[in-house]
Coordinates of C-alpha atoms in Angstrom, one line a residue:
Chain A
X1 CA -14.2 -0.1 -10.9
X2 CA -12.5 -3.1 -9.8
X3 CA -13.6 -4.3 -6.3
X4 CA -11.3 -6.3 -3.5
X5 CA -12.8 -8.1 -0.9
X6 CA -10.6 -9.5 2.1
X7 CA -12.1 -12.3 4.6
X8 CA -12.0 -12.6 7.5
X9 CA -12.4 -9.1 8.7
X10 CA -10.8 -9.7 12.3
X11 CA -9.2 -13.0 13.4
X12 CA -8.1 -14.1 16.8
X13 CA -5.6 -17.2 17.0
X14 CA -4.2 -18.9 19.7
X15 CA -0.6 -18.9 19.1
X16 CA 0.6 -22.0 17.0
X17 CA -2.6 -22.1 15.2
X18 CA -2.6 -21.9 11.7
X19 CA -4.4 -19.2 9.5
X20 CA -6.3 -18.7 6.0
X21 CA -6.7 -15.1 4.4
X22 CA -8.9 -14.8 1.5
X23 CA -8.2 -12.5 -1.2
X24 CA -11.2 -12.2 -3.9
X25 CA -11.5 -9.1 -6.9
X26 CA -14.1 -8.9 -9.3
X27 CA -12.4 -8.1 -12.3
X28 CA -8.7 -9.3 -14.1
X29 CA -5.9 -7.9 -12.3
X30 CA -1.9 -7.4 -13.4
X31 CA -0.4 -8.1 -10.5
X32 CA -1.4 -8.8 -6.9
X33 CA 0.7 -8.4 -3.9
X34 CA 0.4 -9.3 -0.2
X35 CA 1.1 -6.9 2.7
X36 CA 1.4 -7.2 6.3
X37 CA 0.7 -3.7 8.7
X38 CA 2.6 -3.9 12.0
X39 CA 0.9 -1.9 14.7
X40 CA 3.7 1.1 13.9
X41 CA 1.9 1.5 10.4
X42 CA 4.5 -0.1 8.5
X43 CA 3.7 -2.0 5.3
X44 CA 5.8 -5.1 4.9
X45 CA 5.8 -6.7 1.9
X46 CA 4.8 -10.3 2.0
X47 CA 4.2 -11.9 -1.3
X48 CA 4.3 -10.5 -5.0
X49 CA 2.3 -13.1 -6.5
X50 CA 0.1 -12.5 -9.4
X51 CA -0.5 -16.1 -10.3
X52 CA 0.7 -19.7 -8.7
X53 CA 2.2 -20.5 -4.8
X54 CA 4.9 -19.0 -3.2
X55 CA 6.3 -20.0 0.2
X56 CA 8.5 -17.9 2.4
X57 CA 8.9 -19.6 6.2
X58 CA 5.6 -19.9 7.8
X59 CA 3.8 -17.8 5.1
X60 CA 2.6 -19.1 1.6
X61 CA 0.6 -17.7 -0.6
X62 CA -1.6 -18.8 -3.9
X63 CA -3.2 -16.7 -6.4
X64 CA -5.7 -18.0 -8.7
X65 CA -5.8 -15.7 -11.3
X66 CA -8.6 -17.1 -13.2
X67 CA -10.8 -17.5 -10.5
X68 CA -10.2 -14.1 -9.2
X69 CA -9.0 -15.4 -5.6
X70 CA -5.9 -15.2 -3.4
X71 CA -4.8 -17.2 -0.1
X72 CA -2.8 -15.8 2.4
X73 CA -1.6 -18.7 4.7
X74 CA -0.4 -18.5 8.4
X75 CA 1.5 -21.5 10.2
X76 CA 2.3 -21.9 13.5
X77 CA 1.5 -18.2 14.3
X78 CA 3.2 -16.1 16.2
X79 CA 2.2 -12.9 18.6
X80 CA 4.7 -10.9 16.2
X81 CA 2.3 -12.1 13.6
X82 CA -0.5 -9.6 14.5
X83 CA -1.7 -7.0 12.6
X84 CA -3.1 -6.1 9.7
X85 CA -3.0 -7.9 6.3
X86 CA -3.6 -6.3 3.0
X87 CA -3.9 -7.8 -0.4
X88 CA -3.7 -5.0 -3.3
X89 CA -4.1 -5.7 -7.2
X90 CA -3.0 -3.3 -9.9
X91 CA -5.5 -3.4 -12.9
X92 CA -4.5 -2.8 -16.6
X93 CA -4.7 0.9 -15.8
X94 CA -1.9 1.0 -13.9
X95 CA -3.9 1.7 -10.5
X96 CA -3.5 -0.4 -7.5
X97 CA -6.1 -0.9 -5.1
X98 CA -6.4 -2.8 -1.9
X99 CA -8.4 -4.4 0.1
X100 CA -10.0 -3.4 3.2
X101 CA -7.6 -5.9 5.4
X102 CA -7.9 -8.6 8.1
X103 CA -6.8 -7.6 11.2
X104 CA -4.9 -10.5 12.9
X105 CA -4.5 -10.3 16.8
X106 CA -2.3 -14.2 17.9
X107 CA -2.6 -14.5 21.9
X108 CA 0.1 -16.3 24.0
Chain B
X1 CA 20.7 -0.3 0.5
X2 CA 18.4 2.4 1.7
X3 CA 14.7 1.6 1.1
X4 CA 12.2 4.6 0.9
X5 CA 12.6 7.3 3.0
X6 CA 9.8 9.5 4.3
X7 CA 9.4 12.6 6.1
X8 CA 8.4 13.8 8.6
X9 CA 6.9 11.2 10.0
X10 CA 4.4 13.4 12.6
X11 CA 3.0 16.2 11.6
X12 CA 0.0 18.5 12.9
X13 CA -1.8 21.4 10.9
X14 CA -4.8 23.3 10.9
X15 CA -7.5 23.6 9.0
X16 CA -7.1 25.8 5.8
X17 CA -3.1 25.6 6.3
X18 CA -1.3 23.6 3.1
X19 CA 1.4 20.8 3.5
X20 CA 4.2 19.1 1.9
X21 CA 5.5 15.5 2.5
X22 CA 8.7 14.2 1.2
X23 CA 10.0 10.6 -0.4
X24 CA 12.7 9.3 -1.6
X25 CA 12.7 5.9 -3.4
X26 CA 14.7 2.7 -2.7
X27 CA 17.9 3.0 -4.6
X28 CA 17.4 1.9 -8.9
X29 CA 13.6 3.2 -8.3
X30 CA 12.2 5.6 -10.5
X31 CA 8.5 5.4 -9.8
X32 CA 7.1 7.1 -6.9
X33 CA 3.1 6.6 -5.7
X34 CA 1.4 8.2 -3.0
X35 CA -1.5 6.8 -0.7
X36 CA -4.2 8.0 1.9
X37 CA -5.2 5.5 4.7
X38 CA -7.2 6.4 6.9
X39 CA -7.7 5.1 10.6
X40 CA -9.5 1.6 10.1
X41 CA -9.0 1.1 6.3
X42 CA -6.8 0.5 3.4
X43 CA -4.7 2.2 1.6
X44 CA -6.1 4.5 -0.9
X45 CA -4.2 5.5 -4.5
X46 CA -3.6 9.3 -5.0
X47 CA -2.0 9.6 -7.7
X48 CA 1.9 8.0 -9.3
X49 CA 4.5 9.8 -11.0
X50 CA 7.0 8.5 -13.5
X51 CA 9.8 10.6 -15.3
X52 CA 8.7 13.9 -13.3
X53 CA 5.1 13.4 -14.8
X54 CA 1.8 12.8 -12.9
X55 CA 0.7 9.4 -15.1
X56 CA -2.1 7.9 -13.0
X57 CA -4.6 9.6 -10.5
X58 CA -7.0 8.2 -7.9
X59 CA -10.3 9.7 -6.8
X60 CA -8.6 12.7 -4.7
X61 CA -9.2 16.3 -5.3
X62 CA -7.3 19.0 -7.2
X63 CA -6.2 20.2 -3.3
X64 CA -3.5 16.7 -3.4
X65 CA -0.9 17.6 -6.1
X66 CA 2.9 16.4 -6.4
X67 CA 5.8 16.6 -7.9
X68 CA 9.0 14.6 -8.9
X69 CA 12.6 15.8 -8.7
X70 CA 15.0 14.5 -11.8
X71 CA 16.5 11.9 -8.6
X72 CA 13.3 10.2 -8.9
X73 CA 12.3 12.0 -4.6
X74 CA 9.0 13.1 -4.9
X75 CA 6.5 15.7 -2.6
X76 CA 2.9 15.4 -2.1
X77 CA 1.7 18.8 -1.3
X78 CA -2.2 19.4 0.3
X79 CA -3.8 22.7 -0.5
X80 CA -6.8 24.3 2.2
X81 CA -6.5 21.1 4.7
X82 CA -9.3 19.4 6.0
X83 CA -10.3 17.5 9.6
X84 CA -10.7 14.4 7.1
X85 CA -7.5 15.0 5.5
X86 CA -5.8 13.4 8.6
X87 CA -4.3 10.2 8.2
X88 CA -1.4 8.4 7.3
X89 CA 0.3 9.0 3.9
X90 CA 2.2 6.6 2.4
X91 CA 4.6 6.6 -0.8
X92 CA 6.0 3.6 -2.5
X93 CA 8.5 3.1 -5.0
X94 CA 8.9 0.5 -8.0
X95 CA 11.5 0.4 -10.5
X96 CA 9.0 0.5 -13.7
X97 CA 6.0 2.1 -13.6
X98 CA 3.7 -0.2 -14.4
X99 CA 4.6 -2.9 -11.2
X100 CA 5.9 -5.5 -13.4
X101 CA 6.9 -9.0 -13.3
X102 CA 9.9 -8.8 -10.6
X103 CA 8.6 -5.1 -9.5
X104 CA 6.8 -5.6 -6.2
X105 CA 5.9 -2.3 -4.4
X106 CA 8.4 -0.9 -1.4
X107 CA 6.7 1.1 1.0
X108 CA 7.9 3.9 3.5
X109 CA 7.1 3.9 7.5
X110 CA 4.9 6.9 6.3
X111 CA 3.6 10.1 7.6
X112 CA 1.5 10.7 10.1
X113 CA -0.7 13.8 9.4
X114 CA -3.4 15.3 12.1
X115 CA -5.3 18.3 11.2
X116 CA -6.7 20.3 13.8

């Protein structure tokens, strides 16, 4: 099956410091979303972006669709940043799977 | 605008006891999934249901089944729990089942289940 890779793994900023997330899946994908895990387990959805850039405040996001590849970036982080970001993709077969996530911990 | 409702969101069992887990879908949904994620990882895909019908199914055991209610609230009920069934379950609605073009995901806060 279709496997998602996130790096990094873990990532400590600085606050202000900006951020990349890396997305990559080894086979074509629907659709590919961005998700962000506050430390109460709550998914937040971030980005619905299964090809091109998006930008929403601080966060923008690029999926290269025919390069199997994602981008998550952070500006100017915050401490209410932290957490845990996921990237899932849904396959042809209607199943989504996601990544293993970067955990994101910004420090005053 | 009510997004999707779990519950409960705690809940502690023991071993060999069964559980049921409740979701509603964010208003005009009408396609409910259920996840597994455990402690340190992502998500994992159980299984989705569309028009009261189980249509896709992840790598889980006959023990997870569900069921969809004609107002599109679904259950996901585990049979003979186990220690590694713990973990936080998560449902998510869309408003087509197959995630389109302006059809992101919504999740729930989830629920929280420990076996003991």
């Amino acid at each position: 099956g279709i496997q998602v890779e996130q790096s990094p793994p873990d990532l400590i900023l600085q606050e202000g410091a900006n951020s990349t997330l890396r997305c990559n899946f080894s086979d074509s994908v629907n659709n590919l979303q961005w998700f962000h895990q506050n430390p109460w387990g709550q998914l937040i959805n971030l980005f619905y972006i299964p090809s091109g850039t998006k930008q929403n405040g601080r966060l923008s996001a690029t999926t290269v669709a025919t390069e199997r590849y994602s981008l998550l970036y952070i500006s100017s982080s915050q401490t209410t940043d932290s957490g845990v970001y996921f990237c899932a993709v849904k396959t042809s077969y209607d199943k989504v799977i996601f990544g293993p996530g970067t955990s994101l911990s910004v420090i005053p | 605008d009510a997004g999707v409702t779990q519950s409960p969101t705690h809940l502690i069992k023991t071993r060999g006891q069964q559980v049921t887990l409740r979701c509603s879908p964010k208003s005009g949904h009408d396609t409910v999934s259920w996840y597994q994620q455990a402690l340190g990882q992502g998500p994992q895909f159980i299984f989705q249901y569309y028009e009261e019908e189980e249509r896709q199914r992840g790598n889980f055991p006959d023990r997870f089944s569900g069921h969809q209610f004609p107002n599109y609230s679904s259950e996901l009920n585990v049979n003979a729990l186990l220690l590694g069934d713990s973990a936080l379950y998560l449902c998510a609605s869309s408003p087509d089942r197959t995630w389109g073009i302006n059809s992101p995901l919504h999740f729930g806060n989830g629920t929280r289940l420990t076996v003991t």
